[in-house]
Amino acid sequence: TLAAGSVTVFQFAYNIQFFPVGIIGVSYAIAAFPSFSEYLEKGDKTQFIRLFSSTVRQMLFFLVPMMILFLILRAQIVRVVVGAGAFDWDATILTADTLGFFALTFVPQSLVYLLARAFFAKHDTVTPMTAGIIATLFGLVSAFWLTEHFGVIGLGIAYSLASIVNIALLWVPLRQKLGSLDELRIVQSLFKISIAGMVCAVVMQGMKPIAVSLISLDTFFGVFLQGLIAGGLGLACYVVVMFLLRSEELSSILAGMRRKFFRSYKPKEPVSLG
């Protein structure tokens, strides 16, 4: 029932948006699962909640700036990745707008993987399956209605709404079983991340017209450089603001990087010339 090329537009937007979800959401969920299982096998709910909260906060640290990046520079991202040949500017804009609605739910999309593994660690596969079925049905019903008004973009909106429903159906029962998921610390971290994210968004949006005045957008490299300059400066400002706000997540990530570097660095013994 959609216009010709809609499936291609939706698939391109989905493939692009899954990059941050897969890299951040899936990776963190897989890494946390063994520890989730270990703590629950020992009956140590305190450590489980501590790890869950820490993982969520670190995911938010990465996902929020990624959401901003993909929202503000969505047209540049689509043009660089798939904008060539028969894929004209109208198709680029349509894909970019669909990508924008996907980007709005990077956080719930990613957290679904973590929450599902939290239930798996409790030997509960029924709750994630039930939540997934309900969310999918909600997405299907929404898609039929939304596509009538927004076309292929409605598919992106429906998918995003289904992700929000899915995470709600997972978060609430997990909290009921554990009593708390350390939401206060999560909200406190999200407050700092949001402040840094707003600064990041302002810098990115402000750099776009400046980059246009300096770089021609008629070529692939022109579009790529505009996105690189605006996105790079915006993300750099995000890190600086998080540092000034004394972000626990940034400190933890930097400490982990230092440990990994020094562990891999093995100084060589000086060679005697005598």
PDB file of C-alpha atoms in Angstrom:
ATOM      1  CA  THR A   1       0.000   0.000   0.000  1.00  0.00           C
ATOM      2  CA  LEU A   2       3.042   2.320   0.172  1.00  0.00           C
ATOM      3  CA  ALA A   3       4.746   4.206  -2.640  1.00  0.00           C
ATOM      4  CA  ALA A   4       7.362   2.515  -4.790  1.00  0.00           C
ATOM      5  CA  GLY A   5      10.760   2.397  -3.094  1.00  0.00           C
ATOM      6  CA  SER A   6       9.332   2.585   0.427  1.00  0.00           C
ATOM      7  CA  VAL A   7      10.753  -0.793   1.417  1.00  0.00           C
ATOM      8  CA  THR A   8      14.226   0.330   0.306  1.00  0.00           C
ATOM      9  CA  VAL A   9      13.918   3.595   2.207  1.00  0.00           C
ATOM     10  CA  PHE A  10      12.796   1.832   5.376  1.00  0.00           C
ATOM     11  CA  GLN A  11      15.503  -0.835   5.117  1.00  0.00           C
ATOM     12  CA  PHE A  12      18.271   1.730   4.583  1.00  0.00           C
ATOM     13  CA  ALA A  13      17.070   3.792   7.562  1.00  0.00           C
ATOM     14  CA  TYR A  14      16.828   0.681   9.743  1.00  0.00           C
ATOM     15  CA  ASN A  15      20.283  -0.575   8.765  1.00  0.00           C
ATOM     16  CA  ILE A  16      21.866   2.802   9.547  1.00  0.00           C
ATOM     17  CA  GLN A  17      20.084   3.215  12.881  1.00  0.00           C
ATOM     18  CA  PHE A  18      21.049  -0.261  14.037  1.00  0.00           C
ATOM     19  CA  PHE A  19      24.729   0.702  14.004  1.00  0.00           C
ATOM     20  CA  PRO A  20      24.664   2.544  17.381  1.00  0.00           C
ATOM     21  CA  VAL A  21      22.046   0.150  18.788  1.00  0.00           C
ATOM     22  CA  GLY A  22      24.128  -2.878  17.859  1.00  0.00           C
ATOM     23  CA  ILE A  23      27.487  -1.437  18.878  1.00  0.00           C
ATOM     24  CA  ILE A  24      26.319  -0.033  22.215  1.00  0.00           C
ATOM     25  CA  GLY A  25      23.102  -1.794  23.192  1.00  0.00           C
ATOM     26  CA  VAL A  26      23.897  -5.348  22.132  1.00  0.00           C
ATOM     27  CA  SER A  27      27.553  -5.174  23.202  1.00  0.00           C
ATOM     28  CA  TYR A  28      26.826  -3.925  26.722  1.00  0.00           C
ATOM     29  CA  ALA A  29      24.016  -6.457  27.166  1.00  0.00           C
ATOM     30  CA  ILE A  30      26.223  -9.374  26.123  1.00  0.00           C
ATOM     31  CA  ALA A  31      29.072  -8.188  28.355  1.00  0.00           C
ATOM     32  CA  ALA A  32      26.820  -7.769  31.406  1.00  0.00           C
ATOM     33  CA  PHE A  33      24.977 -11.093  31.086  1.00  0.00           C
ATOM     34  CA  PRO A  34      27.610 -13.386  32.728  1.00  0.00           C
ATOM     35  CA  SER A  35      27.869 -11.107  35.767  1.00  0.00           C
ATOM     36  CA  PHE A  36      24.073 -10.836  35.973  1.00  0.00           C
ATOM     37  CA  SER A  37      23.860 -14.626  36.083  1.00  0.00           C
ATOM     38  CA  GLU A  38      26.661 -14.925  38.648  1.00  0.00           C
ATOM     39  CA  TYR A  39      25.143 -12.418  41.073  1.00  0.00           C
ATOM     40  CA  LEU A  40      21.669 -13.896  40.860  1.00  0.00           C
ATOM     41  CA  GLU A  41      23.001 -17.441  41.323  1.00  0.00           C
ATOM     42  CA  LYS A  42      24.628 -16.215  44.551  1.00  0.00           C
ATOM     43  CA  GLY A  43      21.462 -14.403  45.555  1.00  0.00           C
ATOM     44  CA  ASP A  44      23.329 -11.079  45.626  1.00  0.00           C
ATOM     45  CA  LYS A  45      20.637  -8.667  44.468  1.00  0.00           C
ATOM     46  CA  THR A  46      22.593  -5.643  45.688  1.00  0.00           C
ATOM     47  CA  GLN A  47      25.491  -6.316  43.335  1.00  0.00           C
ATOM     48  CA  PHE A  48      23.090  -7.145  40.526  1.00  0.00           C
ATOM     49  CA  ILE A  49      21.297  -3.810  40.910  1.00  0.00           C
ATOM     50  CA  ARG A  50      24.621  -1.975  41.174  1.00  0.00           C
ATOM     51  CA  LEU A  51      25.854  -3.540  37.940  1.00  0.00           C
ATOM     52  CA  PHE A  52      22.533  -2.959  36.188  1.00  0.00           C
ATOM     53  CA  SER A  53      22.500   0.709  37.164  1.00  0.00           C
ATOM     54  CA  SER A  54      26.129   1.206  36.154  1.00  0.00           C
ATOM     55  CA  THR A  55      25.560  -0.456  32.776  1.00  0.00           C
ATOM     56  CA  VAL A  56      22.453   1.610  32.044  1.00  0.00           C
ATOM     57  CA  ARG A  57      24.275   4.826  32.912  1.00  0.00           C
ATOM     58  CA  GLN A  58      27.241   3.984  30.699  1.00  0.00           C
ATOM     59  CA  MET A  59      24.894   3.130  27.850  1.00  0.00           C
ATOM     60  CA  LEU A  60      23.132   6.475  28.289  1.00  0.00           C
ATOM     61  CA  PHE A  61      26.512   8.214  28.203  1.00  0.00           C
ATOM     62  CA  PHE A  62      27.033   6.947  24.648  1.00  0.00           C
ATOM     63  CA  LEU A  63      23.476   6.726  23.365  1.00  0.00           C
ATOM     64  CA  VAL A  64      22.327  10.283  24.096  1.00  0.00           C
ATOM     65  CA  PRO A  65      25.052  11.985  22.010  1.00  0.00           C
ATOM     66  CA  MET A  66      24.523   9.373  19.293  1.00  0.00           C
ATOM     67  CA  MET A  67      20.826  10.239  19.268  1.00  0.00           C
ATOM     68  CA  ILE A  68      21.664  13.931  18.910  1.00  0.00           C
ATOM     69  CA  LEU A  69      24.223  13.240  16.194  1.00  0.00           C
ATOM     70  CA  PHE A  70      21.802  11.139  14.151  1.00  0.00           C
ATOM     71  CA  LEU A  71      18.973  13.656  14.605  1.00  0.00           C
ATOM     72  CA  ILE A  72      20.884  16.767  13.590  1.00  0.00           C
ATOM     73  CA  LEU A  73      23.078  15.226  10.914  1.00  0.00           C
ATOM     74  CA  ARG A  74      20.674  12.591   9.629  1.00  0.00           C
ATOM     75  CA  ALA A  75      20.613  13.928   6.062  1.00  0.00           C
ATOM     76  CA  GLN A  76      24.414  14.038   5.907  1.00  0.00           C
ATOM     77  CA  ILE A  77      24.686  10.518   7.329  1.00  0.00           C
ATOM     78  CA  VAL A  78      22.197   9.078   4.827  1.00  0.00           C
ATOM     79  CA  ARG A  79      23.789  10.922   1.925  1.00  0.00           C
ATOM     80  CA  VAL A  80      27.251   9.657   2.798  1.00  0.00           C
ATOM     81  CA  VAL A  81      26.151   6.057   3.393  1.00  0.00           C
ATOM     82  CA  VAL A  82      23.646   5.448   0.588  1.00  0.00           C
ATOM     83  CA  GLY A  83      23.243   8.691  -1.360  1.00  0.00           C
ATOM     84  CA  ALA A  84      24.585   7.731  -4.749  1.00  0.00           C
ATOM     85  CA  GLY A  85      23.379   6.792  -8.212  1.00  0.00           C
ATOM     86  CA  ALA A  86      19.597   6.474  -8.514  1.00  0.00           C
ATOM     87  CA  PHE A  87      19.191   7.351  -4.826  1.00  0.00           C
ATOM     88  CA  ASP A  88      18.272  11.024  -5.350  1.00  0.00           C
ATOM     89  CA  TRP A  89      17.856  13.884  -2.872  1.00  0.00           C
ATOM     90  CA  ASP A  90      14.120  13.248  -2.327  1.00  0.00           C
ATOM     91  CA  ALA A  91      14.850   9.638  -1.369  1.00  0.00           C
ATOM     92  CA  THR A  92      17.648  10.873   0.895  1.00  0.00           C
ATOM     93  CA  ILE A  93      15.319  13.238   2.758  1.00  0.00           C
ATOM     94  CA  LEU A  94      12.658  10.536   3.117  1.00  0.00           C
ATOM     95  CA  THR A  95      15.222   8.095   4.498  1.00  0.00           C
ATOM     96  CA  ALA A  96      16.674  10.778   6.776  1.00  0.00           C
ATOM     97  CA  ASP A  97      13.262  11.620   8.245  1.00  0.00           C
ATOM     98  CA  THR A  98      12.578   7.927   8.879  1.00  0.00           C
ATOM     99  CA  LEU A  99      16.024   7.650  10.471  1.00  0.00           C
ATOM    100  CA  GLY A 100      15.202  10.619  12.708  1.00  0.00           C
ATOM    101  CA  PHE A 101      12.293   8.781  14.332  1.00  0.00           C
ATOM    102  CA  PHE A 102      14.462   5.708  14.784  1.00  0.00           C
ATOM    103  CA  ALA A 103      17.108   7.882  16.465  1.00  0.00           C
ATOM    104  CA  LEU A 104      14.622   9.226  18.998  1.00  0.00           C
ATOM    105  CA  THR A 105      14.400   5.743  20.502  1.00  0.00           C
ATOM    106  CA  PHE A 106      18.049   4.678  20.503  1.00  0.00           C
ATOM    107  CA  VAL A 107      17.844   4.456  24.300  1.00  0.00           C
ATOM    108  CA  PRO A 108      14.770   2.203  24.642  1.00  0.00           C
ATOM    109  CA  GLN A 109      15.847   0.086  21.670  1.00  0.00           C
ATOM    110  CA  SER A 110      19.223  -0.564  23.298  1.00  0.00           C
ATOM    111  CA  LEU A 111      17.968  -1.030  26.847  1.00  0.00           C
ATOM    112  CA  VAL A 112      15.587  -3.762  25.675  1.00  0.00           C
ATOM    113  CA  TYR A 113      18.603  -6.012  25.063  1.00  0.00           C
ATOM    114  CA  LEU A 114      19.944  -5.370  28.565  1.00  0.00           C
ATOM    115  CA  LEU A 115      16.587  -5.867  30.269  1.00  0.00           C
ATOM    116  CA  ALA A 116      15.939  -9.082  28.372  1.00  0.00           C
ATOM    117  CA  ARG A 117      19.252 -10.517  29.574  1.00  0.00           C
ATOM    118  CA  ALA A 118      18.455  -9.478  33.116  1.00  0.00           C
ATOM    119  CA  PHE A 119      15.377 -11.717  32.894  1.00  0.00           C
ATOM    120  CA  PHE A 120      17.388 -14.480  31.223  1.00  0.00           C
ATOM    121  CA  ALA A 121      19.783 -14.372  34.176  1.00  0.00           C
ATOM    122  CA  LYS A 122      16.766 -14.997  36.413  1.00  0.00           C
ATOM    123  CA  HIS A 123      15.860 -18.007  34.226  1.00  0.00           C
ATOM    124  CA  ASP A 124      12.775 -16.127  33.026  1.00  0.00           C
ATOM    125  CA  THR A 125      12.241 -16.238  29.265  1.00  0.00           C
ATOM    126  CA  VAL A 126       8.454 -15.894  29.400  1.00  0.00           C
ATOM    127  CA  THR A 127       8.405 -12.216  30.398  1.00  0.00           C
ATOM    128  CA  PRO A 128      10.705 -10.976  27.575  1.00  0.00           C
ATOM    129  CA  MET A 129       8.817 -13.111  25.046  1.00  0.00           C
ATOM    130  CA  THR A 130       5.432 -11.838  26.219  1.00  0.00           C
ATOM    131  CA  ALA A 131       6.630  -8.232  26.218  1.00  0.00           C
ATOM    132  CA  GLY A 132       8.061  -8.687  22.730  1.00  0.00           C
ATOM    133  CA  ILE A 133       4.815 -10.141  21.365  1.00  0.00           C
ATOM    134  CA  ILE A 134       2.690  -7.356  22.859  1.00  0.00           C
ATOM    135  CA  ALA A 135       5.092  -4.666  21.601  1.00  0.00           C
ATOM    136  CA  THR A 136       5.140  -6.226  18.126  1.00  0.00           C
ATOM    137  CA  LEU A 137       1.352  -6.339  17.922  1.00  0.00           C
ATOM    138  CA  PHE A 138       1.194  -2.725  19.094  1.00  0.00           C
ATOM    139  CA  GLY A 139       3.732  -1.779  16.416  1.00  0.00           C
ATOM    140  CA  LEU A 140       1.784  -3.573  13.695  1.00  0.00           C
ATOM    141  CA  VAL A 141      -1.513  -1.904  14.602  1.00  0.00           C
ATOM    142  CA  SER A 142       0.211   1.493  14.844  1.00  0.00           C
ATOM    143  CA  ALA A 143       1.916   0.964  11.491  1.00  0.00           C
ATOM    144  CA  PHE A 144      -1.394   0.459   9.642  1.00  0.00           C
ATOM    145  CA  TRP A 145      -2.744   3.723  11.023  1.00  0.00           C
ATOM    146  CA  LEU A 146       0.442   5.803  10.821  1.00  0.00           C
ATOM    147  CA  THR A 147       1.365   4.822   7.260  1.00  0.00           C
ATOM    148  CA  GLU A 148      -1.976   6.202   6.064  1.00  0.00           C
ATOM    149  CA  HIS A 149      -0.933   9.639   7.292  1.00  0.00           C
ATOM    150  CA  PHE A 150       2.873   9.615   7.016  1.00  0.00           C
ATOM    151  CA  GLY A 151       3.723   6.928   4.481  1.00  0.00           C
ATOM    152  CA  VAL A 152       6.967   5.032   5.049  1.00  0.00           C
ATOM    153  CA  ILE A 153       7.914   7.418   7.848  1.00  0.00           C
ATOM    154  CA  GLY A 154       4.955   5.983   9.745  1.00  0.00           C
ATOM    155  CA  LEU A 155       6.727   2.618   9.812  1.00  0.00           C
ATOM    156  CA  GLY A 156       9.661   4.227  11.596  1.00  0.00           C
ATOM    157  CA  ILE A 157       7.330   5.917  14.076  1.00  0.00           C
ATOM    158  CA  ALA A 158       5.478   2.643  14.735  1.00  0.00           C
ATOM    159  CA  TYR A 159       8.722   0.748  15.287  1.00  0.00           C
ATOM    160  CA  SER A 160       9.900   3.397  17.743  1.00  0.00           C
ATOM    161  CA  LEU A 161       6.622   3.366  19.656  1.00  0.00           C
ATOM    162  CA  ALA A 162       6.807  -0.428  19.884  1.00  0.00           C
ATOM    163  CA  SER A 163      10.296  -0.113  21.413  1.00  0.00           C
ATOM    164  CA  ILE A 164       8.959   2.223  24.104  1.00  0.00           C
ATOM    165  CA  VAL A 165       6.138  -0.198  24.907  1.00  0.00           C
ATOM    166  CA  ASN A 166       8.622  -3.075  25.033  1.00  0.00           C
ATOM    167  CA  ILE A 167      10.953  -1.402  27.514  1.00  0.00           C
ATOM    168  CA  ALA A 168       8.026  -0.378  29.746  1.00  0.00           C
ATOM    169  CA  LEU A 169       6.771  -3.969  29.819  1.00  0.00           C
ATOM    170  CA  LEU A 170      10.246  -5.155  30.830  1.00  0.00           C
ATOM    171  CA  TRP A 171      11.290  -2.429  33.272  1.00  0.00           C
ATOM    172  CA  VAL A 172       8.173  -2.473  35.462  1.00  0.00           C
ATOM    173  CA  PRO A 173       8.090  -6.236  36.246  1.00  0.00           C
ATOM    174  CA  LEU A 174      11.874  -6.335  36.791  1.00  0.00           C
ATOM    175  CA  ARG A 175      11.585  -3.512  39.300  1.00  0.00           C
ATOM    176  CA  GLN A 176       8.720  -5.264  41.026  1.00  0.00           C
ATOM    177  CA  LYS A 177      10.834  -8.397  41.426  1.00  0.00           C
ATOM    178  CA  LEU A 178      13.932  -6.585  42.712  1.00  0.00           C
ATOM    179  CA  GLY A 179      12.339  -3.697  44.591  1.00  0.00           C
ATOM    180  CA  SER A 180      14.591  -1.094  42.966  1.00  0.00           C
ATOM    181  CA  LEU A 181      16.760  -0.611  39.897  1.00  0.00           C
ATOM    182  CA  ASP A 182      18.671   2.337  41.388  1.00  0.00           C
ATOM    183  CA  GLU A 183      16.587   4.767  39.323  1.00  0.00           C
ATOM    184  CA  LEU A 184      17.712   7.772  41.392  1.00  0.00           C
ATOM    185  CA  ARG A 185      21.362   7.456  40.302  1.00  0.00           C
ATOM    186  CA  ILE A 186      20.249   6.789  36.738  1.00  0.00           C
ATOM    187  CA  VAL A 187      18.150   9.974  36.713  1.00  0.00           C
ATOM    188  CA  GLN A 188      20.997  11.986  38.263  1.00  0.00           C
ATOM    189  CA  SER A 189      23.376  10.803  35.557  1.00  0.00           C
ATOM    190  CA  LEU A 190      20.770  11.436  32.869  1.00  0.00           C
ATOM    191  CA  PHE A 191      20.450  15.021  34.102  1.00  0.00           C
ATOM    192  CA  LYS A 192      24.172  15.657  33.550  1.00  0.00           C
ATOM    193  CA  ILE A 193      24.101  13.823  30.234  1.00  0.00           C
ATOM    194  CA  SER A 194      21.134  15.931  29.098  1.00  0.00           C
ATOM    195  CA  ILE A 195      22.950  19.186  29.912  1.00  0.00           C
ATOM    196  CA  ALA A 196      26.004  18.065  27.966  1.00  0.00           C
ATOM    197  CA  GLY A 197      23.728  16.815  25.186  1.00  0.00           C
ATOM    198  CA  MET A 198      22.062  20.222  24.811  1.00  0.00           C
ATOM    199  CA  VAL A 199      25.461  21.890  24.483  1.00  0.00           C
ATOM    200  CA  CYS A 200      26.427  19.249  21.942  1.00  0.00           C
ATOM    201  CA  ALA A 201      23.234  19.879  19.933  1.00  0.00           C
ATOM    202  CA  VAL A 202      23.744  23.655  19.877  1.00  0.00           C
ATOM    203  CA  VAL A 203      27.337  23.298  18.678  1.00  0.00           C
ATOM    204  CA  MET A 204      26.411  20.785  15.963  1.00  0.00           C
ATOM    205  CA  GLN A 205      23.512  22.857  14.680  1.00  0.00           C
ATOM    206  CA  GLY A 206      25.590  26.036  14.778  1.00  0.00           C
ATOM    207  CA  MET A 207      28.481  24.477  12.888  1.00  0.00           C
ATOM    208  CA  LYS A 208      26.341  23.222   9.994  1.00  0.00           C
ATOM    209  CA  PRO A 209      25.855  26.619   8.263  1.00  0.00           C
ATOM    210  CA  ILE A 210      29.454  27.580   9.012  1.00  0.00           C
ATOM    211  CA  ALA A 211      30.675  24.408   7.343  1.00  0.00           C
ATOM    212  CA  VAL A 212      28.390  25.070   4.347  1.00  0.00           C
ATOM    213  CA  SER A 213      29.953  28.511   3.874  1.00  0.00           C
ATOM    214  CA  LEU A 214      33.416  26.963   3.757  1.00  0.00           C
ATOM    215  CA  ILE A 215      32.801  23.642   2.013  1.00  0.00           C
ATOM    216  CA  SER A 216      30.838  22.827  -1.131  1.00  0.00           C
ATOM    217  CA  LEU A 217      28.146  20.205  -0.592  1.00  0.00           C
ATOM    218  CA  ASP A 218      28.077  19.185  -4.262  1.00  0.00           C
ATOM    219  CA  THR A 219      30.491  16.322  -3.672  1.00  0.00           C
ATOM    220  CA  PHE A 220      30.630  13.281  -1.422  1.00  0.00           C
ATOM    221  CA  PHE A 221      33.660  14.657   0.430  1.00  0.00           C
ATOM    222  CA  GLY A 222      31.919  17.998   0.978  1.00  0.00           C
ATOM    223  CA  VAL A 223      28.941  16.346   2.684  1.00  0.00           C
ATOM    224  CA  PHE A 224      31.266  14.051   4.633  1.00  0.00           C
ATOM    225  CA  LEU A 225      33.416  16.943   5.856  1.00  0.00           C
ATOM    226  CA  GLN A 226      30.388  18.977   6.922  1.00  0.00           C
ATOM    227  CA  GLY A 227      29.151  16.070   9.033  1.00  0.00           C
ATOM    228  CA  LEU A 228      32.635  15.339  10.346  1.00  0.00           C
ATOM    229  CA  ILE A 229      33.315  18.932  11.425  1.00  0.00           C
ATOM    230  CA  ALA A 230      29.895  19.610  12.960  1.00  0.00           C
ATOM    231  CA  GLY A 231      29.614  16.169  14.547  1.00  0.00           C
ATOM    232  CA  GLY A 232      33.201  16.056  15.761  1.00  0.00           C
ATOM    233  CA  LEU A 233      33.084  19.460  17.436  1.00  0.00           C
ATOM    234  CA  GLY A 234      29.698  18.705  18.973  1.00  0.00           C
ATOM    235  CA  LEU A 235      30.881  15.417  20.453  1.00  0.00           C
ATOM    236  CA  ALA A 236      34.078  17.047  21.702  1.00  0.00           C
ATOM    237  CA  CYS A 237      32.033  19.685  23.535  1.00  0.00           C
ATOM    238  CA  TYR A 238      29.885  16.911  24.993  1.00  0.00           C
ATOM    239  CA  VAL A 239      32.926  15.217  26.489  1.00  0.00           C
ATOM    240  CA  VAL A 240      34.287  18.514  27.835  1.00  0.00           C
ATOM    241  CA  VAL A 241      30.988  19.397  29.541  1.00  0.00           C
ATOM    242  CA  MET A 242      30.737  15.896  31.033  1.00  0.00           C
ATOM    243  CA  PHE A 243      34.275  16.310  32.356  1.00  0.00           C
ATOM    244  CA  LEU A 244      33.386  19.665  33.930  1.00  0.00           C
ATOM    245  CA  LEU A 245      30.285  18.112  35.502  1.00  0.00           C
ATOM    246  CA  ARG A 246      32.508  15.374  36.939  1.00  0.00           C
ATOM    247  CA  SER A 247      30.619  12.598  35.246  1.00  0.00           C
ATOM    248  CA  GLU A 248      31.080   9.273  36.993  1.00  0.00           C
ATOM    249  CA  GLU A 249      30.520   7.471  33.699  1.00  0.00           C
ATOM    250  CA  LEU A 250      33.267   9.411  31.917  1.00  0.00           C
ATOM    251  CA  SER A 251      35.673   8.794  34.796  1.00  0.00           C
ATOM    252  CA  SER A 252      34.869   5.073  34.739  1.00  0.00           C
ATOM    253  CA  ILE A 253      35.405   4.838  30.984  1.00  0.00           C
ATOM    254  CA  LEU A 254      38.702   6.745  31.123  1.00  0.00           C
ATOM    255  CA  ALA A 255      39.897   4.588  34.017  1.00  0.00           C
ATOM    256  CA  GLY A 256      39.070   1.455  32.039  1.00  0.00           C
ATOM    257  CA  MET A 257      40.957   2.757  29.025  1.00  0.00           C
ATOM    258  CA  ARG A 258      44.003   3.539  31.163  1.00  0.00           C
ATOM    259  CA  ARG A 259      43.963   0.062  32.709  1.00  0.00           C
ATOM    260  CA  LYS A 260      43.700  -1.550  29.303  1.00  0.00           C
ATOM    261  CA  PHE A 261      46.517   0.572  27.884  1.00  0.00           C
ATOM    262  CA  PHE A 262      48.939  -0.039  30.737  1.00  0.00           C
ATOM    263  CA  ARG A 263      48.106  -3.733  30.836  1.00  0.00           C
ATOM    264  CA  SER A 264      48.854  -4.098  27.128  1.00  0.00           C
ATOM    265  CA  TYR A 265      51.971  -1.946  27.321  1.00  0.00           C
ATOM    266  CA  LYS A 266      55.041  -4.018  28.062  1.00  0.00           C
ATOM    267  CA  PRO A 267      58.257  -1.991  28.235  1.00  0.00           C
ATOM    268  CA  LYS A 268      61.218  -3.636  26.603  1.00  0.00           C
ATOM    269  CA  GLU A 269      64.420  -4.145  28.490  1.00  0.00           C
ATOM    270  CA  PRO A 270      67.277  -1.961  27.254  1.00  0.00           C
ATOM    271  CA  VAL A 271      69.731  -3.763  25.057  1.00  0.00           C
ATOM    272  CA  SER A 272      73.259  -3.665  26.411  1.00  0.00           C
ATOM    273  CA  LEU A 273      75.843  -2.472  23.932  1.00  0.00           C
ATOM    274  CA  GLY A 274      78.754  -3.685  26.049  1.00  0.00           C
TER     275      GLY A 274
END
